[in-house]
């Protein structure tokens, strides 16, 4: 982001807690504070005091763009002044608020007050901006955007309690009616209506107290500024593009492309690297990353797509020979690619690979997989489910929603262990069945994502239960969440990807406290020289100091939710 001043925008309806939160944040971070509502209220008071005809737009613009206002901090109160007069109490009266909301609908008024609001970001190291359109209009490039929500009853109750606490008279019904009228006016106006910016984090404060809201927002700001993760992602990106420049495709071992063998050209590396590049480009606005992604797409297609039969074929086998796994990644990656480039040819590719998967695996109820392995890899089906979600998200084609729902039912029947509340690794009733916590974390995230997309995942919608069960396994059996590496665990149990999947779920569900903690463990254990390292042994030593192309997928997937 080009902005050097760190700007945090807090938008939302009346009584949701914007002002309270903004003050706390500004204090904690030692940033300046913009209460834009107060500016609209000062303008409203000016209009009321001078009996200005608000239908006379030119007059309104001339007067309001010259408004003589200032704020002064006295004790723990911010006082507002209009033409040198202290009007702190008067601007808080509801009739002033109502007039503020009324003039706020007029486009020319918003124009007149824009420069005055933006000026708050000058000459300060940081700014917390509280209002209705801070993230959408006034500071669209702000680094951190939040939108607070809460039901109108709750918000009216807060206002009521506030007035009673101040010893003032209050009528709940009247407060509620006025608040809803103002909400309606603010949300439905044509110019700069109250709505969350696309990149804002929406926080429902209904069941959170002030400390709870503050903790969430403060932690989210800290996470977004998490330098180590950002540095690791950038280092990974540099390594990846260097390898592509050298070889023309994505190799399996990014830091040792000399380890080239047949497997290095496999489809999977191309898809995951492509996903990394596209997501990286989206998050950092690096156009070159998109160009590399497109290049890999062409490599992938020239090597693995048969123009004559219009089929994706595998010319080289992956390590585990699990075709579906790779095809699922092709479908997933092509969907994200389509989301970026919107090319017809990519949507045709999506159709081809979807057709192939349906014919080769779904039509015979995965018999081909069973014959091949005796067991069905839960992981391959999970990635197919993920691919259907991605395809539905990026193409909006309802067929993928239907496919996702059908597959989900199938997977739950095959793999969900109701007793342990975990996903089993193998389909057969095998006593040695594995419970890989990393995959259960991935499942937890996928359920959250499916729910957000409106995909029916009712059969096992309890992602929290799944996450908790997986956390227990993760700590007790694998130990990867623990910072202390000296206790007795099997070698190679500290793997980077389950840790990243654990963190992705925490980021998706905004469990910031745990995430912050996990991140510090992650950066001390898994980052060496800023690069994400695959394995650490039970002594805490780096087992494999490889940087694998597959890690990029987990890394960027986690990061993208940390930034939301
Ligand atoms: N999360 C919360 N839980 C309970 N009360 C809150 C919360 N946030 C704010 N309040 C109280 O609600 C009232 C309105 O908050 P305020 O910050 O003025 O809202 P806004 O600026 O969005 O209109 C205040 O009395 C404040 O102390
Ligand atoms: N950025 C802003 C801030 C306030 N307004 C308008 C709409 C609001 O109803 C009024 C009063 O805002 P204020 O934030 O003081 O209101 P509350 O404290 O939330 O009740 O001003 C706006 O349109 N844009």
PDB file of C-alpha atoms and ligand atoms in Angstrom, residues 13-21 23 130 158-159 162 205 208-210 213, ligand 1:
ATOM      1  CA  UNK A  13     -24.163   2.268  12.037  1.00  0.00           C
ATOM      2  CA  UNK A  14     -25.043   4.445  14.994  1.00  0.00           C
ATOM      3  CA  UNK A  15     -24.401   3.085  18.477  1.00  0.00           C
ATOM      4  CA  UNK A  16     -22.378   0.123  17.296  1.00  0.00           C
ATOM      5  CA  UNK A  17     -19.288   1.185  19.220  1.00  0.00           C
ATOM      6  CA  UNK A  18     -17.204   2.942  16.567  1.00  0.00           C
ATOM      7  CA  UNK A  19     -16.356   5.945  18.693  1.00  0.00           C
ATOM      8  CA  UNK A  20     -15.444   3.894  21.743  1.00  0.00           C
ATOM      9  CA  UNK A  21     -13.267   1.529  19.728  1.00  0.00           C
ATOM     10  CA  UNK A  23     -10.631   6.197  20.915  1.00  0.00           C
ATOM     11  CA  UNK A 130     -14.455   6.703  12.555  1.00  0.00           C
ATOM     12  CA  UNK A 158     -26.383   0.796  24.571  1.00  0.00           C
ATOM     13  CA  UNK A 159     -27.420   4.388  23.893  1.00  0.00           C
ATOM     14  CA  UNK A 162     -25.271   5.524  28.224  1.00  0.00           C
ATOM     15  CA  UNK A 205     -20.259  -6.749  18.132  1.00  0.00           C
ATOM     16  CA  UNK A 208     -18.912  -8.838  22.460  1.00  0.00           C
ATOM     17  CA  UNK A 209     -18.138  -6.320  25.140  1.00  0.00           C
ATOM     18  CA  UNK A 210     -15.908  -3.323  24.472  1.00  0.00           C
ATOM     19  CA  UNK A 213     -14.157  -5.826  20.193  1.00  0.00           C
TER      20      UNK A 213
HETATM   21  N1  LIG B   1     -19.136  -3.818  22.458  1.00  0.00           N
HETATM   22  C1  LIG B   1     -19.879  -3.051  23.269  1.00  0.00           C
HETATM   23  N2  LIG B   1     -20.629  -3.613  24.227  1.00  0.00           N
HETATM   24  C2  LIG B   1     -21.383  -2.863  25.031  1.00  0.00           C
HETATM   25  N3  LIG B   1     -21.480  -1.538  24.957  1.00  0.00           N
HETATM   26  C3  LIG B   1     -20.766  -0.907  24.033  1.00  0.00           C
HETATM   27  C4  LIG B   1     -19.931  -1.624  23.115  1.00  0.00           C
HETATM   28  N4  LIG B   1     -19.331  -0.751  22.301  1.00  0.00           N
HETATM   29  C5  LIG B   1     -19.784   0.461  22.672  1.00  0.00           C
HETATM   30  N5  LIG B   1     -20.636   0.372  23.718  1.00  0.00           N
HETATM   31  C6  LIG B   1     -21.368   1.467  24.362  1.00  0.00           C
HETATM   32  O1  LIG B   1     -22.401   1.809  23.435  1.00  0.00           O
HETATM   33  C7  LIG B   1     -22.566   3.218  23.347  1.00  0.00           C
HETATM   34  C8  LIG B   1     -22.400   3.680  21.897  1.00  0.00           C
HETATM   35  O2  LIG B   1     -21.048   3.523  21.520  1.00  0.00           O
HETATM   36  P1  LIG B   1     -20.328   4.555  20.553  1.00  0.00           P
HETATM   37  O3  LIG B   1     -18.896   4.200  20.562  1.00  0.00           O
HETATM   38  O4  LIG B   1     -20.727   5.942  20.890  1.00  0.00           O
HETATM   39  O5  LIG B   1     -21.000   4.124  19.163  1.00  0.00           O
HETATM   40  P2  LIG B   1     -20.929   4.831  17.735  1.00  0.00           P
HETATM   41  O6  LIG B   1     -19.734   5.724  17.717  1.00  0.00           O
HETATM   42  O7  LIG B   1     -20.809   3.702  16.771  1.00  0.00           O
HETATM   43  O8  LIG B   1     -22.222   5.552  17.569  1.00  0.00           O
HETATM   44  C9  LIG B   1     -21.557   3.802  24.315  1.00  0.00           C
HETATM   45  O9  LIG B   1     -22.223   4.066  25.519  1.00  0.00           O
HETATM   46  C10 LIG B   1     -20.530   2.716  24.520  1.00  0.00           C
HETATM   47  O10 LIG B   1     -19.959   2.785  25.806  1.00  0.00           O
END
